mmCIF file of C-alpha atoms in Angstrom:
data_model
loop_
_atom_site.group_PDB
_atom_site.id
_atom_site.type_symbol
_atom_site.label_atom_id
_atom_site.label_comp_id
_atom_site.label_asym_id
_atom_site.label_seq_id
_atom_site.Cartn_x
_atom_site.Cartn_y
_atom_site.Cartn_z
ATOM 1 C CA MET A 1 124.732 86.460 311.077
ATOM 2 C CA ALA A 2 127.501 84.134 312.218
ATOM 3 C CA ASP A 3 125.212 82.344 314.670
ATOM 4 C CA ASN A 4 122.607 81.887 311.936
ATOM 5 C CA ASN A 5 125.202 80.346 309.623
ATOM 6 C CA HIS A 6 126.439 78.046 312.386
ATOM 7 C CA SER A 7 122.943 76.703 312.992
ATOM 8 C CA TYR A 8 122.886 75.179 309.501
ATOM 9 C CA PHE A 9 126.468 73.877 309.470
ATOM 10 C CA GLN A 10 127.285 70.200 309.644
ATOM 11 C CA HIS A 11 130.680 68.525 309.637
ATOM 12 C CA PRO A 12 131.052 66.459 306.441
ATOM 13 C CA TYR A 13 132.506 63.621 308.490
ATOM 14 C CA PHE A 14 133.187 62.416 312.017
ATOM 15 C CA VAL A 15 136.517 61.107 313.295
ATOM 16 C CA LEU A 16 136.363 57.732 315.035
ATOM 17 C CA THR A 17 138.635 56.873 317.948
ATOM 18 C CA GLY A 18 140.248 53.498 318.534
ATOM 19 C CA ILE A 19 141.662 52.652 321.956
ATOM 20 C CA PRO A 20 143.380 55.682 323.498
ATOM 21 C CA GLY A 21 146.992 55.159 324.533
ATOM 22 C CA LEU A 22 147.515 52.056 322.376
ATOM 23 C CA GLU A 23 147.873 53.725 318.965
ATOM 24 C CA GLN A 24 151.313 52.172 318.360
ATOM 25 C CA LYS A 25 149.845 48.661 318.732
ATOM 26 C CA TYR A 26 146.795 49.095 316.496
ATOM 27 C CA TYR A 27 148.137 46.898 313.692
ATOM 28 C CA TRP A 28 148.743 43.933 316.005
ATOM 29 C CA MET A 29 145.467 44.448 317.855
ATOM 30 C CA ALA A 30 143.653 44.018 314.562
ATOM 31 C CA PHE A 31 144.550 40.308 314.491
ATOM 32 C CA PRO A 32 142.715 39.317 317.707
ATOM 33 C CA LEU A 33 139.913 41.660 316.648
ATOM 34 C CA GLY A 34 139.723 39.878 313.281
ATOM 35 C CA THR A 35 139.651 36.563 315.159
ATOM 36 C CA LEU A 36 136.685 37.763 317.201
ATOM 37 C CA CYS A 37 134.997 38.784 313.951
ATOM 38 C CA VAL A 38 135.510 35.303 312.491
ATOM 39 C CA ILE A 39 134.232 33.630 315.681
ATOM 40 C CA ALA A 40 131.128 35.835 315.729
ATOM 41 C CA LEU A 41 130.239 35.324 312.061
ATOM 42 C CA PHE A 42 131.216 31.645 311.916
ATOM 43 C CA GLY A 43 129.541 30.731 315.225
ATOM 44 C CA ASN A 44 126.256 32.467 314.505
ATOM 45 C CA GLY A 45 126.297 31.230 310.903
ATOM 46 C CA VAL A 46 126.689 27.638 312.121
ATOM 47 C CA ILE A 47 123.782 28.090 314.551
ATOM 48 C CA ILE A 48 121.514 29.389 311.775
ATOM 49 C CA SER A 49 122.477 26.673 309.283
ATOM 50 C CA THR A 50 122.177 23.892 311.899
ATOM 51 C CA ILE A 51 118.696 24.959 312.995
ATOM 52 C CA LYS A 52 117.665 25.197 309.345
ATOM 53 C CA SER A 53 118.978 21.748 308.428
ATOM 54 C CA GLU A 54 118.217 19.691 311.581
ATOM 55 C CA SER A 55 114.563 18.683 311.831
ATOM 56 C CA SER A 56 114.984 17.931 315.565
ATOM 57 C CA LEU A 57 115.727 21.646 316.147
ATOM 58 C CA CYS A 58 112.621 22.910 314.359
ATOM 59 C CA ILE A 59 110.926 23.903 317.608
ATOM 60 C CA PRO A 60 110.123 27.384 319.022
ATOM 61 C CA MET A 61 113.117 27.535 321.371
ATOM 62 C CA TYR A 62 115.553 27.144 318.487
ATOM 63 C CA TYR A 63 113.601 29.467 316.203
ATOM 64 C CA PHE A 64 114.165 32.167 318.829
ATOM 65 C CA LEU A 65 117.832 31.159 319.017
ATOM 66 C CA CYS A 66 118.029 31.610 315.248
ATOM 67 C CA MET A 67 116.622 35.148 315.639
ATOM 68 C CA LEU A 68 119.228 35.845 318.326
ATOM 69 C CA ALA A 69 121.995 34.643 315.997
ATOM 70 C CA TRP A 70 120.755 36.940 313.203
ATOM 71 C CA ALA A 71 120.742 39.893 315.610
ATOM 72 C CA ASP A 72 124.276 39.063 316.761
ATOM 73 C CA MET A 73 125.482 38.830 313.170
ATOM 74 C CA GLY A 74 123.871 42.174 312.441
ATOM 75 C CA LEU A 75 125.668 43.791 315.383
ATOM 76 C CA ALA A 76 128.994 42.290 314.320
ATOM 77 C CA LEU A 77 128.631 43.399 310.683
ATOM 78 C CA CYS A 78 127.651 46.927 311.775
ATOM 79 C CA THR A 79 130.601 47.546 314.065
ATOM 80 C CA LEU A 80 133.568 45.402 313.036
ATOM 81 C CA PRO A 81 134.285 46.948 309.590
ATOM 82 C CA SER A 82 134.863 50.424 311.045
ATOM 83 C CA MET A 83 136.889 48.973 313.919
ATOM 84 C CA LEU A 84 139.105 46.932 311.601
ATOM 85 C CA GLY A 85 139.468 49.989 309.352
ATOM 86 C CA ILE A 86 140.931 51.937 312.269
ATOM 87 C CA PHE A 87 143.261 49.232 313.548
ATOM 88 C CA TRP A 88 144.541 47.959 310.193
ATOM 89 C CA PHE A 89 144.368 50.933 307.830
ATOM 90 C CA ASN A 90 144.227 53.890 310.241
ATOM 91 C CA SER A 91 140.989 54.898 308.494
ATOM 92 C CA LYS A 92 139.307 57.006 311.164
ATOM 93 C CA SER A 93 136.995 59.310 309.217
ATOM 94 C CA ILE A 94 133.388 58.347 308.504
ATOM 95 C CA PRO A 95 130.928 60.499 306.516
ATOM 96 C CA PHE A 96 128.211 62.188 308.562
ATOM 97 C CA ASP A 97 125.327 60.293 306.919
ATOM 98 C CA ALA A 98 127.202 56.966 307.028
ATOM 99 C CA CYS A 99 127.726 57.500 310.752
ATOM 100 C CA LEU A 100 123.983 58.023 311.226
ATOM 101 C CA VAL A 101 123.240 54.847 309.254
ATOM 102 C CA GLN A 102 125.688 52.829 311.365
ATOM 103 C CA MET A 103 124.213 54.316 314.540
ATOM 104 C CA TYR A 104 120.689 53.388 313.421
ATOM 105 C CA PHE A 105 121.539 49.759 312.700
ATOM 106 C CA ILE A 106 123.594 49.311 315.881
ATOM 107 C CA HIS A 107 120.725 50.500 318.071
ATOM 108 C CA THR A 108 118.138 48.599 316.008
ATOM 109 C CA PHE A 109 119.942 45.256 316.237
ATOM 110 C CA SER A 110 120.564 45.862 319.938
ATOM 111 C CA ALA A 111 116.824 46.437 320.480
ATOM 112 C CA ILE A 112 116.033 43.310 318.447
ATOM 113 C CA GLU A 113 118.384 41.219 320.586
ATOM 114 C CA SER A 114 116.780 42.535 323.756
ATOM 115 C CA GLY A 115 113.321 41.638 322.415
ATOM 116 C CA VAL A 116 114.417 38.152 321.388
ATOM 117 C CA LEU A 117 115.743 37.486 324.900
ATOM 118 C CA VAL A 118 112.253 38.311 326.230
ATOM 119 C CA ALA A 119 110.652 35.943 323.715
ATOM 120 C CA MET A 120 113.080 33.201 324.721
ATOM 121 C CA VAL A 121 112.281 33.548 328.424
ATOM 122 C CA PHE A 122 108.562 33.411 327.584
ATOM 123 C CA GLY A 123 109.276 30.094 325.881
ATOM 124 C CA ARG A 124 111.022 28.871 329.051
ATOM 125 C CA VAL A 125 108.032 29.967 331.153
ATOM 126 C CA VAL A 126 105.613 27.982 328.990
ATOM 127 C CA ALA A 127 107.903 24.916 328.887
ATOM 128 C CA ILE A 128 108.255 24.777 332.686
ATOM 129 C CA TRP A 129 104.772 25.964 333.691
ATOM 130 C CA ASN A 130 102.724 23.881 331.224
ATOM 131 C CA PRO A 131 104.988 21.554 329.213
ATOM 132 C CA LEU A 132 102.100 19.505 327.805
ATOM 133 C CA ARG A 133 100.684 22.571 326.022
ATOM 134 C CA TYR A 134 104.058 23.927 324.876
ATOM 135 C CA GLY A 135 103.500 22.920 321.251
ATOM 136 C CA THR A 136 99.937 24.244 321.117
ATOM 137 C CA ILE A 137 100.766 27.614 322.743
ATOM 138 C CA LEU A 138 104.008 28.345 320.893
ATOM 139 C CA THR A 139 103.016 27.403 317.358
ATOM 140 C CA SER A 140 104.990 28.414 314.282
ATOM 141 C CA GLY A 141 102.476 31.187 313.640
ATOM 142 C CA VAL A 142 102.940 32.595 317.156
ATOM 143 C CA VAL A 143 106.723 32.494 316.755
ATOM 144 C CA CYS A 144 106.543 34.309 313.397
ATOM 145 C CA ARG A 145 104.194 36.974 314.761
ATOM 146 C CA THR A 146 106.445 37.411 317.795
ATOM 147 C CA GLY A 147 109.460 37.894 315.543
ATOM 148 C CA ALA A 148 107.550 40.419 313.438
ATOM 149 C CA VAL A 149 106.550 42.396 316.549
ATOM 150 C CA ILE A 150 110.149 42.421 317.830
ATOM 151 C CA LEU A 151 111.466 43.641 314.463
ATOM 152 C CA THR A 152 108.719 46.261 314.037
ATOM 153 C CA ARG A 153 109.214 47.627 317.538
ATOM 154 C CA ALA A 154 112.980 47.986 317.080
ATOM 155 C CA VAL A 155 112.709 49.611 313.638
ATOM 156 C CA CYS A 156 109.995 52.078 314.690
ATOM 157 C CA VAL A 157 111.515 53.074 318.038
ATOM 158 C CA VAL A 158 114.980 53.783 316.605
ATOM 159 C CA PHE A 159 113.718 55.336 313.338
ATOM 160 C CA PRO A 160 113.372 58.950 314.651
ATOM 161 C CA VAL A 161 116.867 58.991 316.211
ATOM 162 C CA PRO A 162 118.903 59.802 313.042
ATOM 163 C CA PHE A 163 116.490 62.626 312.178
ATOM 164 C CA LEU A 164 116.774 64.059 315.690
ATOM 165 C CA ILE A 165 120.555 64.055 315.272
ATOM 166 C CA LYS A 166 120.361 65.455 311.735
ATOM 167 C CA ARG A 167 118.606 68.630 312.911
ATOM 168 C CA LEU A 168 121.440 69.531 315.318
ATOM 169 C CA PRO A 169 124.347 71.809 314.338
ATOM 170 C CA PHE A 170 127.880 70.415 314.590
ATOM 171 C CA TYR A 171 130.442 73.168 314.188
ATOM 172 C CA CYS A 172 132.592 72.385 317.252
ATOM 173 C CA SER A 173 134.472 69.112 317.630
ATOM 174 C CA ASN A 174 133.813 66.154 315.325
ATOM 175 C CA ILE A 175 135.908 63.579 317.227
ATOM 176 C CA LEU A 176 133.878 60.657 318.587
ATOM 177 C CA SER A 177 134.895 58.621 321.637
ATOM 178 C CA HIS A 178 134.559 55.176 320.070
ATOM 179 C CA SER A 179 135.419 53.255 316.923
ATOM 180 C CA PHE A 180 131.750 53.219 315.888
ATOM 181 C CA CYS A 181 128.811 55.632 316.063
ATOM 182 C CA LEU A 182 126.446 55.653 319.050
ATOM 183 C CA HIS A 183 123.598 58.079 319.690
ATOM 184 C CA GLN A 184 124.845 59.401 323.015
ATOM 185 C CA ASP A 185 128.376 59.836 321.630
ATOM 186 C CA ILE A 186 127.240 61.867 318.597
ATOM 187 C CA MET A 187 124.745 63.860 320.650
ATOM 188 C CA ARG A 188 127.391 65.198 323.041
ATOM 189 C CA LEU A 189 129.196 66.901 320.113
ATOM 190 C CA ALA A 190 126.154 68.989 319.153
ATOM 191 C CA CYS A 191 126.453 72.757 319.537
ATOM 192 C CA ALA A 192 122.830 73.240 320.574
ATOM 193 C CA SER A 193 120.354 71.990 323.145
ATOM 194 C CA THR A 194 119.947 68.199 323.078
ATOM 195 C CA GLN A 195 117.039 67.977 325.527
ATOM 196 C CA VAL A 196 114.703 66.525 322.900
ATOM 197 C CA ASN A 197 117.287 63.886 321.937
ATOM 198 C CA SER A 198 117.967 63.018 325.565
ATOM 199 C CA LEU A 199 114.268 62.748 326.388
ATOM 200 C CA TYR A 200 113.471 60.598 323.368
ATOM 201 C CA GLY A 201 116.534 58.432 324.006
ATOM 202 C CA LEU A 202 115.391 57.866 327.590
ATOM 203 C CA ILE A 203 111.853 56.990 326.458
ATOM 204 C CA ALA A 204 113.224 54.596 323.812
ATOM 205 C CA VAL A 205 115.496 52.833 326.319
ATOM 206 C CA ILE A 206 112.686 52.484 328.867
ATOM 207 C CA PHE A 207 110.270 51.194 326.208
ATOM 208 C CA THR A 208 112.738 48.608 324.884
ATOM 209 C CA LYS A 209 115.536 47.497 327.185
ATOM 210 C CA GLY A 210 113.956 48.784 330.380
ATOM 211 C CA SER A 211 110.654 46.957 329.892
ATOM 212 C CA ASP A 212 112.481 43.914 328.490
ATOM 213 C CA SER A 213 114.802 43.579 331.482
ATOM 214 C CA LEU A 214 111.843 43.928 333.862
ATOM 215 C CA SER A 215 109.901 41.281 331.918
ATOM 216 C CA ILE A 216 112.863 38.889 332.076
ATOM 217 C CA LEU A 217 113.288 39.456 335.816
ATOM 218 C CA LEU A 218 109.584 38.862 336.553
ATOM 219 C CA SER A 219 109.580 35.786 334.298
ATOM 220 C CA TYR A 220 112.444 34.212 336.233
ATOM 221 C CA VAL A 221 110.707 34.969 339.522
ATOM 222 C CA PHE A 222 107.695 33.063 338.159
ATOM 223 C CA ILE A 223 109.963 30.253 336.901
ATOM 224 C CA LEU A 224 111.634 29.906 340.311
ATOM 225 C CA ARG A 225 108.252 29.751 342.068
ATOM 226 C CA THR A 226 107.100 27.081 339.597
ATOM 227 C CA VAL A 227 110.311 25.061 339.958
ATOM 228 C CA MET A 228 110.170 25.192 343.765
ATOM 229 C CA ALA A 229 106.715 23.588 343.545
ATOM 230 C CA ILE A 230 108.178 20.500 341.840
ATOM 231 C CA ALA A 231 108.368 17.668 344.345
ATOM 232 C CA SER A 232 111.650 15.990 343.367
ATOM 233 C CA GLY A 233 115.050 17.649 343.567
ATOM 234 C CA GLU A 234 116.032 15.957 340.321
ATOM 235 C CA GLY A 235 113.029 17.491 338.565
ATOM 236 C CA GLN A 236 113.927 20.926 339.908
ATOM 237 C CA LEU A 237 117.517 20.663 338.628
ATOM 238 C CA LYS A 238 116.328 19.398 335.247
ATOM 239 C CA ALA A 239 113.916 22.321 334.900
ATOM 240 C CA LEU A 240 116.520 24.899 335.922
ATOM 241 C CA ASN A 241 119.129 23.356 333.623
ATOM 242 C CA THR A 242 116.973 24.262 330.616
ATOM 243 C CA CYS A 243 117.374 27.944 331.575
ATOM 244 C CA VAL A 244 121.180 28.014 331.960
ATOM 245 C CA SER A 245 121.940 29.015 328.359
ATOM 246 C CA HIS A 246 119.348 31.781 328.384
ATOM 247 C CA ILE A 247 120.554 33.144 331.722
ATOM 248 C CA CYS A 248 124.082 33.284 330.305
ATOM 249 C CA ALA A 249 122.802 35.098 327.186
ATOM 250 C CA VAL A 250 120.937 37.631 329.361
ATOM 251 C CA LEU A 251 124.030 38.303 331.466
ATOM 252 C CA ILE A 252 126.237 38.544 328.374
ATOM 253 C CA PHE A 253 123.916 41.186 326.910
ATOM 254 C CA TYR A 254 122.816 43.216 329.941
ATOM 255 C CA VAL A 255 125.990 43.341 332.069
ATOM 256 C CA PRO A 256 128.053 45.232 329.421
ATOM 257 C CA LEU A 257 124.977 47.361 328.597
ATOM 258 C CA ILE A 258 124.510 48.393 332.222
ATOM 259 C CA GLY A 259 128.244 48.949 332.576
ATOM 260 C CA VAL A 260 128.522 51.278 329.579
ATOM 261 C CA SER A 261 125.368 53.154 330.640
ATOM 262 C CA VAL A 262 126.677 53.725 334.175
ATOM 263 C CA ILE A 263 130.069 54.865 332.859
ATOM 264 C CA HIS A 264 128.480 57.306 330.398
ATOM 265 C CA ARG A 265 126.278 58.740 333.144
ATOM 266 C CA PHE A 266 128.570 58.756 336.192
ATOM 267 C CA GLY A 267 132.073 57.968 334.923
ATOM 268 C CA LYS A 268 133.068 61.233 333.310
ATOM 269 C CA HIS A 269 136.168 61.283 335.558
ATOM 270 C CA LEU A 270 137.339 57.892 334.249
ATOM 271 C CA SER A 271 140.005 57.587 331.556
ATOM 272 C CA PRO A 272 139.045 57.479 327.850
ATOM 273 C CA LEU A 273 140.538 53.979 327.766
ATOM 274 C CA THR A 274 137.878 52.730 330.215
ATOM 275 C CA HIS A 275 135.075 54.265 328.151
ATOM 276 C CA ALA A 276 136.443 52.722 324.943
ATOM 277 C CA LEU A 277 136.891 49.230 326.414
ATOM 278 C CA MET A 278 133.392 49.175 327.921
ATOM 279 C CA ALA A 279 131.783 50.353 324.682
ATOM 280 C CA ASN A 280 133.679 47.706 322.695
ATOM 281 C CA ALA A 281 132.663 45.016 325.176
ATOM 282 C CA TYR A 282 129.010 46.119 324.926
ATOM 283 C CA LEU A 283 128.923 45.406 321.179
ATOM 284 C CA LEU A 284 131.532 42.639 320.781
ATOM 285 C CA VAL A 285 130.862 40.343 323.733
ATOM 286 C CA PRO A 286 127.315 39.118 322.821
ATOM 287 C CA PRO A 287 128.043 38.143 319.168
ATOM 288 C CA VAL A 288 131.191 36.270 320.246
ATOM 289 C CA LEU A 289 130.050 34.537 323.444
ATOM 290 C CA ASN A 290 126.438 33.631 322.599
ATOM 291 C CA PRO A 291 127.432 31.048 319.942
ATOM 292 C CA ILE A 292 129.956 29.536 322.376
ATOM 293 C CA VAL A 293 127.339 29.233 325.133
ATOM 294 C CA TYR A 294 124.734 27.597 322.897
ATOM 295 C CA THR A 295 127.306 25.343 321.205
ATOM 296 C CA VAL A 296 128.325 23.950 324.597
ATOM 297 C CA LYS A 297 124.672 23.201 325.434
ATOM 298 C CA THR A 298 123.521 21.876 322.032
ATOM 299 C CA LYS A 299 124.929 18.595 320.700
ATOM 300 C CA GLU A 300 123.561 19.139 317.185
ATOM 301 C CA ILE A 301 125.561 22.373 316.844
ATOM 302 C CA GLN A 302 128.678 20.608 318.149
ATOM 303 C CA LYS A 303 128.255 17.902 315.497
ATOM 304 C CA LYS A 304 127.818 20.542 312.790
ATOM 305 C CA ILE A 305 131.072 22.286 313.770
ATOM 306 C CA ILE A 306 132.966 18.970 313.821
ATOM 307 C CA GLN A 307 131.521 18.136 310.401
ATOM 308 C CA ILE A 308 132.682 21.506 309.006
ATOM 309 C CA PHE A 309 136.206 21.010 310.361
ATOM 310 C CA VAL A 310 136.404 17.466 308.958
ATOM 311 C CA GLN A 311 135.241 18.661 305.531
ATOM 312 C CA THR A 312 137.751 21.524 305.650
ATOM 313 C CA LYS A 313 140.556 19.101 306.515
ATOM 314 C CA ILE A 314 139.604 16.737 303.692
ATOM 315 C CA THR A 315 139.471 19.640 301.217
ATOM 316 C CA ALA A 316 142.850 20.957 302.389
ATOM 317 C CA GLU A 317 144.426 17.524 302.044
ATOM 318 C CA GLY A 318 142.972 17.226 298.553
ATOM 319 C CA TRP A 319 144.665 20.484 297.586
ATOM 320 C CA GLY A 320 147.935 19.370 299.148
ATOM 321 C CA LEU A 321 147.808 22.007 301.898
ATOM 322 C CA PRO A 322 149.334 21.321 305.337
ATOM 323 C CA VAL A 323 146.737 20.636 308.049
#
């Protein structure tokens, strides 16, 4: 009888964890965390508005960059509220269903970002392999259809995950390892077999990030072979220089992802602090660093940021505020 009752029991909420061992410094840690939040939202917002307003940026490469910025903003908005709630207000509890919703959107936006990085490298392949046909191959219609495929794939692949979690009983611990909800973190608290969840999670990762990373690797092998066939050294450097921003974006996304995956699989002996820092880096680093990378490489975005700061200064002076 007791076992039967347990099988239908769910905790009404989960308890999120901040950074173990630094509980006394949570309030002060919220300020740099809030700064990262502002950088992520402001930087990606500027990228989106600049691409929308500058006619010179209305080309496929920047359309894909706009998609990447939307995905980064989605990741930031999914994770930062619960993190700031912990560090500023010591609000650690999150309702069971709200946790599943956060988990769904985190994994969906992560899958979208991975797909966009593949689309961007395809654009680089076309630009370097056949630059004269770049505009005819990557038309606005192709870009829109590509974006729709990326979004549909992410939504459909992640859609079953909350329902697979929902069917599991949770009558043991309800304390999560991170300050946000991830599938593998919730799954380990289940008091029943999670083989189905683990198998589907593996299939989903292989179908999205696994195939995406392989596609990116093969694309850069093709790009290198094409670049090496260019006669002049100056032409080779010019071609490779167009890929620098994308390579940085790939590293910014996949290095923390691989790190957190390896730690979850093989780092059970490591301290909880290491697990927490790697998980935070996995979700915070891309939204913060991607706008910085593309701002450095794009003069139009630099001009937009300078224009915003000048307008802010003029407005502050008009209100009599110190600047």
